[in-house]
Amino acid sequence: MNYQEIIDKHQHFFNTHATKEIPFRIKELKRLKNILKKNETLLYDAIYKDFKKSEFETYITELSIIYHEIDLALVKVSKWAKKKKASTGLANLPGKSYILPEPYGTVLVIGAWNYPYQLSLCPAIAAIAAGCTVVLKPSEVPSRTSAVMAELINKNFDPHFFKVVEGGVKETTELLDIKFDKIFFTGSVPVGKIVYQAAAKHLTPVTLELGGKSPAIITKDVNIDMTAKRLVWAKFLNAGQTCIAPDYVLVESSIKDKMLSSIKEHIEKSEYHVDNDNYTQIINEKNFDRLRNMINTDKVYVGGKVNKEERVIPPTVMKDVEFSDDVMQDEIFGPILPILTFDTVEEAIDKVKQLSKPLSCYVFTKSKPTRKKILNEISFGGGAINDAMMHFTEQTLPFGGVGNSGIGNYHGKYGFETFSHYKSILQKPFWIEPNFKYPPYSTRKLNFLKRFIGL
């Protein structure tokens, strides 16, 4: 496939200015929603074949989020795309200032495998809302979901506007050699660095949605049962294959045993099993082996018995974990929950800061000073107080990382902004022009400027 030819045609189509028209954007967003709605059965079947993800879980973690993102854009895109007034300083009166949002142009969206529909299509939705043309490269790891997205989009959209390109490392590398106007990548830190380096050759702006070891910090004053319930759900959704899942727990020493007991209780109540349609396989053997090697059987409190043939690792909790243990060296991205302890909040904060800035941080406490201290002293992308992962569902909140966990953000209007350049304009009339800025300069002019304009 000649990727340069594809991009050239996208750029040509963008230069017709068709995508800058709001009715065009609305029409294409509606088209996407209708296609997905009509083909939900295909989407459910494909993702189940890839890693046994149930219809229920696919809807709540993938399709519902996509539909909500489209619906919000349909309602708000006209407002987002409007010229925005800005104040004008005394030096430029009688003029006016404003900001014009304009689409970047032809963009590349590289999706991730763990939520293959949502993490591919939500950035694409934001790009379409902003008025860009989109080349979408889904992850090749869940091959059936990649194929069904390619089939539905490539058959129903103008290929010069919205095109899915399938493939692996070779195809992605070839795409990255081409100059795009914007690249949006979701995935691991090592691959994110490769994308960033490739974009730098063309000075292409990037948004990187990466990951990291997201902590959950639990103080002794919490509601233990509710904390455990929310943690267990967040950690083991999608078998822990979630970039914002709690990666490890720091619990105050005095309640460690009670917290462990409650976590075990909620795992047992949930009856996690792929046959129950409330659990998923590990995506492939490579990731299965990586996760299995993280489990220290001497520290297993719950679970630990794996099934390689089915690629299933049950919810596994490890206790008495230290920061030097293997499970704490990299992002887990699977159903293994290490439990560590602390005696003071300062100690917990210090331990978290020993690692790279995480994508998320979850603080479970009733203490306002404790909450404030942790939020002020730990840098992270986003998070929640007394809950985990649910901040992702709020479209009024920007979603993204900081440092190693990512660059830039999206969701709702923040996605529109990610794929837009904000053009600053000063407009002035012809009928008047003070002479103070023009030569010949004089002490008198300088004194006037200092006194009345403050330049």
mmCIF file of C-alpha atoms in Angstrom, residues 1-292:
data_model
loop_
_atom_site.group_PDB
_atom_site.id
_atom_site.type_symbol
_atom_site.label_atom_id
_atom_site.label_comp_id
_atom_site.label_asym_id
_atom_site.label_seq_id
_atom_site.Cartn_x
_atom_site.Cartn_y
_atom_site.Cartn_z
ATOM 1 C CA MET A 1 0.000 0.000 0.000
ATOM 2 C CA ASN A 2 1.286 3.440 -0.933
ATOM 3 C CA TYR A 3 0.806 5.386 2.287
ATOM 4 C CA GLN A 4 2.166 8.614 0.868
ATOM 5 C CA GLU A 5 -0.513 8.513 -1.816
ATOM 6 C CA ILE A 6 -3.196 8.074 0.847
ATOM 7 C CA ILE A 7 -1.906 11.055 2.807
ATOM 8 C CA ASP A 8 -1.591 13.184 -0.325
ATOM 9 C CA LYS A 9 -5.245 12.512 -1.141
ATOM 10 C CA HIS A 10 -6.254 13.334 2.432
ATOM 11 C CA GLN A 11 -4.362 16.612 2.259
ATOM 12 C CA HIS A 12 -5.961 17.425 -1.088
ATOM 13 C CA PHE A 13 -9.407 16.750 0.342
ATOM 14 C CA PHE A 14 -8.651 18.855 3.406
ATOM 15 C CA ASN A 15 -7.598 21.723 1.155
ATOM 16 C CA THR A 16 -11.043 21.738 -0.445
ATOM 17 C CA HIS A 17 -12.163 23.117 2.960
ATOM 18 C CA ALA A 18 -15.143 20.741 3.051
ATOM 19 C CA THR A 19 -14.259 19.521 6.549
ATOM 20 C CA LYS A 20 -14.281 23.066 7.894
ATOM 21 C CA GLU A 21 -18.024 23.292 7.414
ATOM 22 C CA ILE A 22 -19.934 22.414 10.572
ATOM 23 C CA PRO A 23 -22.768 20.642 8.707
ATOM 24 C CA PHE A 24 -20.176 18.337 7.126
ATOM 25 C CA ARG A 25 -18.723 17.415 10.519
ATOM 26 C CA ILE A 26 -22.168 16.772 11.977
ATOM 27 C CA LYS A 27 -23.148 14.611 8.998
ATOM 28 C CA GLU A 28 -20.014 12.450 9.314
ATOM 29 C CA LEU A 29 -20.376 12.034 13.071
ATOM 30 C CA LYS A 30 -23.978 10.915 12.624
ATOM 31 C CA ARG A 31 -22.849 8.544 9.910
ATOM 32 C CA LEU A 32 -20.326 6.958 12.267
ATOM 33 C CA LYS A 33 -22.863 6.504 15.048
ATOM 34 C CA ASN A 34 -25.418 4.966 12.687
ATOM 35 C CA ILE A 35 -22.854 2.530 11.281
ATOM 36 C CA LEU A 36 -21.803 1.417 14.746
ATOM 37 C CA LYS A 37 -25.394 1.074 15.944
ATOM 38 C CA LYS A 38 -26.376 -1.034 12.922
ATOM 39 C CA ASN A 39 -23.378 -3.304 13.325
ATOM 40 C CA GLU A 40 -23.183 -3.807 17.078
ATOM 41 C CA THR A 41 -23.510 -7.565 16.672
ATOM 42 C CA LEU A 42 -20.387 -7.626 14.483
ATOM 43 C CA LEU A 43 -18.518 -5.495 16.998
ATOM 44 C CA TYR A 44 -19.510 -7.717 19.931
ATOM 45 C CA ASP A 45 -18.575 -10.883 18.062
ATOM 46 C CA ALA A 46 -15.150 -9.582 17.016
ATOM 47 C CA ILE A 47 -14.045 -8.450 20.452
ATOM 48 C CA TYR A 48 -15.311 -11.651 22.084
ATOM 49 C CA LYS A 49 -13.207 -13.692 19.676
ATOM 50 C CA ASP A 50 -10.158 -11.554 20.466
ATOM 51 C CA PHE A 51 -10.248 -11.888 24.259
ATOM 52 C CA LYS A 52 -13.677 -13.073 25.360
ATOM 53 C CA LYS A 53 -14.963 -9.663 26.305
ATOM 54 C CA SER A 54 -18.697 -9.864 26.971
ATOM 55 C CA GLU A 55 -21.434 -7.815 25.350
ATOM 56 C CA PHE A 56 -22.201 -6.122 28.674
ATOM 57 C CA GLU A 57 -18.599 -5.108 29.321
ATOM 58 C CA THR A 58 -18.061 -4.076 25.694
ATOM 59 C CA TYR A 59 -21.063 -1.800 25.845
ATOM 60 C CA ILE A 60 -20.252 -0.085 29.155
ATOM 61 C CA THR A 61 -16.502 0.313 28.539
ATOM 62 C CA GLU A 62 -16.440 0.847 24.787
ATOM 63 C CA LEU A 63 -19.594 1.587 22.797
ATOM 64 C CA SER A 64 -21.468 3.669 25.377
ATOM 65 C CA ILE A 65 -18.446 5.945 25.742
ATOM 66 C CA ILE A 66 -18.133 6.274 21.959
ATOM 67 C CA TYR A 67 -21.832 7.104 21.558
ATOM 68 C CA HIS A 68 -21.671 9.627 24.388
ATOM 69 C CA GLU A 69 -18.619 11.274 22.804
ATOM 70 C CA ILE A 70 -20.416 11.553 19.456
ATOM 71 C CA ASP A 71 -23.604 12.903 21.028
ATOM 72 C CA LEU A 72 -21.714 15.574 22.943
ATOM 73 C CA ALA A 73 -19.847 16.653 19.815
ATOM 74 C CA LEU A 74 -23.082 16.869 17.825
ATOM 75 C CA VAL A 75 -24.554 19.237 20.401
ATOM 76 C CA LYS A 76 -21.440 21.296 21.106
ATOM 77 C CA VAL A 77 -19.338 21.390 17.920
ATOM 78 C CA SER A 78 -20.910 24.606 16.623
ATOM 79 C CA LYS A 79 -20.067 26.362 19.890
ATOM 80 C CA TRP A 80 -16.552 24.886 20.067
ATOM 81 C CA ALA A 81 -15.772 26.032 16.514
ATOM 82 C CA LYS A 82 -17.020 29.612 16.961
ATOM 83 C CA LYS A 83 -14.781 32.644 16.918
ATOM 84 C CA LYS A 84 -13.900 33.546 20.497
ATOM 85 C CA LYS A 85 -13.611 37.136 21.656
ATOM 86 C CA ALA A 86 -10.517 38.312 23.506
ATOM 87 C CA SER A 87 -9.761 41.591 25.263
ATOM 88 C CA THR A 88 -7.736 44.245 23.458
ATOM 89 C CA GLY A 89 -5.103 46.405 25.163
ATOM 90 C CA LEU A 90 -4.995 50.182 25.068
ATOM 91 C CA ALA A 91 -2.131 50.161 22.558
ATOM 92 C CA ASN A 92 -4.331 48.593 19.876
ATOM 93 C CA LEU A 93 -7.567 50.513 20.343
ATOM 94 C CA PRO A 94 -9.841 51.006 18.506
ATOM 95 C CA GLY A 95 -9.211 47.432 17.436
ATOM 96 C CA LYS A 96 -10.600 44.087 18.438
ATOM 97 C CA SER A 97 -9.011 40.733 19.203
ATOM 98 C CA TYR A 98 -10.361 37.249 18.705
ATOM 99 C CA ILE A 99 -9.330 33.620 18.385
ATOM 100 C CA LEU A 100 -10.235 31.340 15.487
ATOM 101 C CA PRO A 101 -10.162 27.580 16.055
ATOM 102 C CA GLU A 102 -8.959 25.814 12.920
ATOM 103 C CA PRO A 103 -8.368 22.088 12.290
ATOM 104 C CA TYR A 104 -4.780 20.900 12.165
ATOM 105 C CA GLY A 105 -5.361 19.091 8.885
ATOM 106 C CA THR A 106 -4.579 15.454 8.163
ATOM 107 C CA VAL A 107 -4.071 13.489 11.374
ATOM 108 C CA LEU A 108 -2.876 10.014 12.300
ATOM 109 C CA VAL A 109 -4.612 8.218 15.178
ATOM 110 C CA ILE A 110 -2.862 5.107 16.509
ATOM 111 C CA GLY A 111 -5.142 3.095 18.765
ATOM 112 C CA ALA A 112 -4.449 0.674 21.623
ATOM 113 C CA TRP A 113 -5.451 -2.984 22.011
ATOM 114 C CA ASN A 114 -6.938 -3.064 25.502
ATOM 115 C CA TYR A 115 -10.084 -1.085 24.622
ATOM 116 C CA PRO A 116 -9.744 -1.367 20.855
ATOM 117 C CA TYR A 117 -12.959 0.390 19.817
ATOM 118 C CA GLN A 118 -12.988 3.171 22.370
ATOM 119 C CA LEU A 119 -9.281 4.060 22.234
ATOM 120 C CA SER A 120 -9.299 4.120 18.444
ATOM 121 C CA LEU A 121 -12.617 5.803 17.733
ATOM 122 C CA CYS A 122 -12.857 8.429 20.492
ATOM 123 C CA PRO A 123 -9.747 10.299 19.284
ATOM 124 C CA ALA A 124 -11.035 9.945 15.711
ATOM 125 C CA ILE A 125 -14.378 11.452 16.780
ATOM 126 C CA ALA A 126 -12.568 14.424 18.314
ATOM 127 C CA ALA A 127 -10.540 14.882 15.123
ATOM 128 C CA ILE A 128 -13.659 14.786 12.930
ATOM 129 C CA ALA A 129 -15.405 17.276 15.220
ATOM 130 C CA ALA A 130 -12.396 19.586 14.895
ATOM 131 C CA GLY A 131 -12.565 19.383 11.085
ATOM 132 C CA CYS A 132 -9.594 17.126 10.344
ATOM 133 C CA THR A 133 -9.240 14.232 7.960
ATOM 134 C CA VAL A 134 -8.305 11.016 9.761
ATOM 135 C CA VAL A 135 -6.064 8.058 9.092
ATOM 136 C CA LEU A 136 -6.775 5.494 11.801
ATOM 137 C CA LYS A 137 -4.293 2.733 12.605
ATOM 138 C CA PRO A 138 -5.935 0.357 15.122
ATOM 139 C CA SER A 139 -3.818 -2.012 17.157
ATOM 140 C CA GLU A 140 -3.108 -5.239 15.288
ATOM 141 C CA VAL A 141 -3.018 -7.263 18.529
ATOM 142 C CA PRO A 142 -6.818 -7.828 18.666
ATOM 143 C CA SER A 143 -6.910 -8.678 14.959
ATOM 144 C CA ARG A 144 -10.653 -9.193 14.655
ATOM 145 C CA THR A 145 -11.602 -5.821 16.114
ATOM 146 C CA SER A 146 -9.050 -4.173 13.825
ATOM 147 C CA ALA A 147 -10.575 -5.968 10.834
ATOM 148 C CA VAL A 148 -14.165 -5.062 11.693
ATOM 149 C CA MET A 149 -13.286 -1.364 12.140
ATOM 150 C CA ALA A 150 -11.497 -1.384 8.804
ATOM 151 C CA GLU A 151 -14.459 -3.063 7.118
ATOM 152 C CA LEU A 152 -17.102 -0.717 8.517
ATOM 153 C CA ILE A 153 -15.206 2.536 8.084
ATOM 154 C CA ASN A 154 -13.541 1.880 4.741
ATOM 155 C CA LYS A 155 -16.842 0.758 3.181
ATOM 156 C CA ASN A 156 -18.895 3.670 4.457
ATOM 157 C CA PHE A 157 -16.640 6.755 4.440
ATOM 158 C CA ASP A 158 -14.880 8.666 1.711
ATOM 159 C CA PRO A 159 -11.351 7.170 1.881
ATOM 160 C CA HIS A 160 -9.899 10.635 1.320
ATOM 161 C CA PHE A 161 -11.550 11.776 4.539
ATOM 162 C CA PHE A 162 -11.585 8.819 6.974
ATOM 163 C CA LYS A 163 -9.461 5.749 6.306
ATOM 164 C CA VAL A 164 -8.446 2.739 8.415
ATOM 165 C CA VAL A 165 -5.023 1.260 7.727
ATOM 166 C CA GLU A 166 -4.329 -2.149 9.241
ATOM 167 C CA GLY A 167 -0.980 -3.708 10.033
ATOM 168 C CA GLY A 168 1.752 -4.156 12.600
ATOM 169 C CA VAL A 169 5.111 -2.615 13.381
ATOM 170 C CA LYS A 170 6.187 -2.435 9.731
ATOM 171 C CA GLU A 171 3.068 -0.572 8.607
ATOM 172 C CA THR A 172 3.120 1.761 11.610
ATOM 173 C CA THR A 173 6.777 2.581 10.992
ATOM 174 C CA GLU A 174 6.043 3.409 7.356
ATOM 175 C CA LEU A 175 3.155 5.660 8.376
ATOM 176 C CA LEU A 176 5.346 7.469 10.894
ATOM 177 C CA ASP A 177 7.892 8.245 8.175
ATOM 178 C CA ILE A 178 5.272 10.444 6.492
ATOM 179 C CA LYS A 179 4.526 13.987 7.559
ATOM 180 C CA PHE A 180 1.134 14.394 9.226
ATOM 181 C CA ASP A 181 -0.302 17.584 10.677
ATOM 182 C CA LYS A 182 -0.965 15.855 14.025
ATOM 183 C CA ILE A 183 -0.354 12.433 15.572
ATOM 184 C CA PHE A 184 -2.404 10.968 18.410
ATOM 185 C CA PHE A 185 -1.019 7.814 20.020
ATOM 186 C CA THR A 186 -2.357 5.594 22.793
ATOM 187 C CA GLY A 187 -0.093 2.844 24.104
ATOM 188 C CA SER A 188 3.032 2.036 26.049
ATOM 189 C CA VAL A 189 5.807 4.392 27.095
ATOM 190 C CA PRO A 190 8.517 2.681 24.962
ATOM 191 C CA VAL A 191 6.409 2.893 21.793
ATOM 192 C CA GLY A 192 5.338 6.424 22.719
ATOM 193 C CA LYS A 193 8.993 7.444 22.641
ATOM 194 C CA ILE A 194 9.352 5.978 19.147
ATOM 195 C CA VAL A 195 6.284 7.894 17.962
ATOM 196 C CA TYR A 196 7.595 11.104 19.531
ATOM 197 C CA GLN A 197 10.980 10.724 17.837
ATOM 198 C CA ALA A 198 9.356 10.071 14.464
ATOM 199 C CA ALA A 199 7.095 13.119 14.841
ATOM 200 C CA ALA A 200 10.054 15.318 15.785
ATOM 201 C CA LYS A 201 11.630 14.782 12.363
ATOM 202 C CA HIS A 202 8.689 16.637 10.823
ATOM 203 C CA LEU A 203 7.979 18.952 13.778
ATOM 204 C CA THR A 204 4.581 17.282 13.982
ATOM 205 C CA PRO A 205 2.606 18.002 17.167
ATOM 206 C CA VAL A 206 1.696 14.907 19.145
ATOM 207 C CA THR A 207 -0.650 13.766 21.864
ATOM 208 C CA LEU A 208 0.632 10.746 23.753
ATOM 209 C CA GLU A 209 -1.718 8.794 26.002
ATOM 210 C CA LEU A 210 0.592 6.425 27.860
ATOM 211 C CA GLY A 211 0.433 4.804 31.298
ATOM 212 C CA GLY A 212 2.449 4.113 34.417
ATOM 213 C CA LYS A 213 2.052 2.721 37.893
ATOM 214 C CA SER A 214 -1.082 4.413 39.201
ATOM 215 C CA PRO A 215 -1.301 4.227 43.013
ATOM 216 C CA ALA A 216 -4.268 3.946 45.330
ATOM 217 C CA ILE A 217 -3.513 5.483 48.726
ATOM 218 C CA ILE A 218 -5.782 4.391 51.600
ATOM 219 C CA THR A 219 -5.773 5.982 55.058
ATOM 220 C CA LYS A 220 -7.129 4.394 58.221
ATOM 221 C CA ASP A 221 -10.269 6.553 58.428
ATOM 222 C CA VAL A 222 -11.971 5.150 55.292
ATOM 223 C CA ASN A 223 -15.057 3.035 54.883
ATOM 224 C CA ILE A 224 -13.156 -0.222 54.348
ATOM 225 C CA ASP A 225 -15.960 -2.175 52.715
ATOM 226 C CA MET A 226 -16.809 0.509 50.149
ATOM 227 C CA THR A 227 -13.131 1.202 49.446
ATOM 228 C CA ALA A 228 -12.498 -2.485 48.766
ATOM 229 C CA LYS A 229 -15.586 -2.787 46.588
ATOM 230 C CA ARG A 230 -14.598 0.142 44.377
ATOM 231 C CA LEU A 231 -10.960 -0.936 44.173
ATOM 232 C CA VAL A 232 -11.774 -4.508 43.197
ATOM 233 C CA TRP A 233 -14.087 -3.382 40.405
ATOM 234 C CA ALA A 234 -11.567 -0.859 39.043
ATOM 235 C CA LYS A 235 -8.598 -3.201 39.234
ATOM 236 C CA PHE A 236 -10.135 -6.305 37.691
ATOM 237 C CA LEU A 237 -12.329 -4.735 35.014
ATOM 238 C CA ASN A 238 -11.054 -6.066 31.676
ATOM 239 C CA ALA A 239 -8.765 -8.376 33.705
ATOM 240 C CA GLY A 240 -6.720 -5.380 34.793
ATOM 241 C CA GLN A 241 -5.808 -4.478 31.217
ATOM 242 C CA THR A 242 -6.631 -0.824 31.742
ATOM 243 C CA CYS A 243 -4.161 2.057 31.657
ATOM 244 C CA ILE A 244 -5.847 3.824 34.586
ATOM 245 C CA ALA A 245 -6.451 0.754 36.745
ATOM 246 C CA PRO A 246 -5.007 0.986 40.261
ATOM 247 C CA ASP A 247 -1.563 -0.522 39.717
ATOM 248 C CA TYR A 248 -0.758 -0.944 43.402
ATOM 249 C CA VAL A 249 -2.239 -0.103 46.795
ATOM 250 C CA LEU A 250 -0.558 1.812 49.604
ATOM 251 C CA VAL A 251 -2.638 1.175 52.713
ATOM 252 C CA GLU A 252 -2.053 2.546 56.189
ATOM 253 C CA SER A 253 -0.478 -0.246 58.255
ATOM 254 C CA SER A 254 -3.097 -0.300 61.006
ATOM 255 C CA ILE A 255 -5.898 -1.376 58.606
ATOM 256 C CA LYS A 256 -3.887 -3.604 56.256
ATOM 257 C CA ASP A 257 -5.386 -6.889 57.454
ATOM 258 C CA LYS A 258 -8.957 -5.604 57.383
ATOM 259 C CA MET A 259 -8.442 -4.179 53.904
ATOM 260 C CA LEU A 260 -6.968 -7.440 52.613
ATOM 261 C CA SER A 261 -9.876 -9.394 54.055
ATOM 262 C CA SER A 262 -12.434 -7.053 52.493
ATOM 263 C CA ILE A 263 -10.712 -7.135 49.099
ATOM 264 C CA LYS A 264 -10.783 -10.949 49.189
ATOM 265 C CA GLU A 265 -14.454 -10.902 50.109
ATOM 266 C CA HIS A 266 -15.387 -8.660 47.172
ATOM 267 C CA ILE A 267 -13.336 -10.711 44.724
ATOM 268 C CA GLU A 268 -15.217 -13.821 45.837
ATOM 269 C CA LYS A 269 -18.581 -12.055 45.587
ATOM 270 C CA SER A 270 -17.844 -10.940 42.035
ATOM 271 C CA GLU A 271 -17.286 -14.523 40.821
ATOM 272 C CA TYR A 272 -14.783 -13.445 38.164
ATOM 273 C CA HIS A 273 -14.684 -15.966 35.344
ATOM 274 C CA VAL A 274 -14.822 -15.685 31.557
ATOM 275 C CA ASP A 275 -17.728 -18.154 31.494
ATOM 276 C CA ASN A 276 -19.733 -15.693 33.605
ATOM 277 C CA ASP A 277 -19.234 -12.942 31.001
ATOM 278 C CA ASN A 278 -17.696 -10.674 33.638
ATOM 279 C CA TYR A 279 -14.010 -11.333 33.028
ATOM 280 C CA THR A 280 -11.675 -11.431 30.033
ATOM 281 C CA GLN A 281 -8.685 -13.348 28.799
ATOM 282 C CA ILE A 282 -5.202 -11.895 28.754
ATOM 283 C CA ILE A 283 -4.833 -10.580 25.226
ATOM 284 C CA ASN A 284 -2.015 -12.900 24.068
ATOM 285 C CA GLU A 285 0.653 -15.346 25.251
ATOM 286 C CA LYS A 286 3.359 -12.683 25.374
ATOM 287 C CA ASN A 287 1.414 -10.632 27.911
ATOM 288 C CA PHE A 288 0.309 -13.751 29.757
ATOM 289 C CA ASP A 289 3.921 -14.850 30.271
ATOM 290 C CA ARG A 290 4.964 -11.342 31.294
ATOM 291 C CA LEU A 291 2.259 -11.239 33.972
ATOM 292 C CA ARG A 292 2.860 -14.757 35.233
#
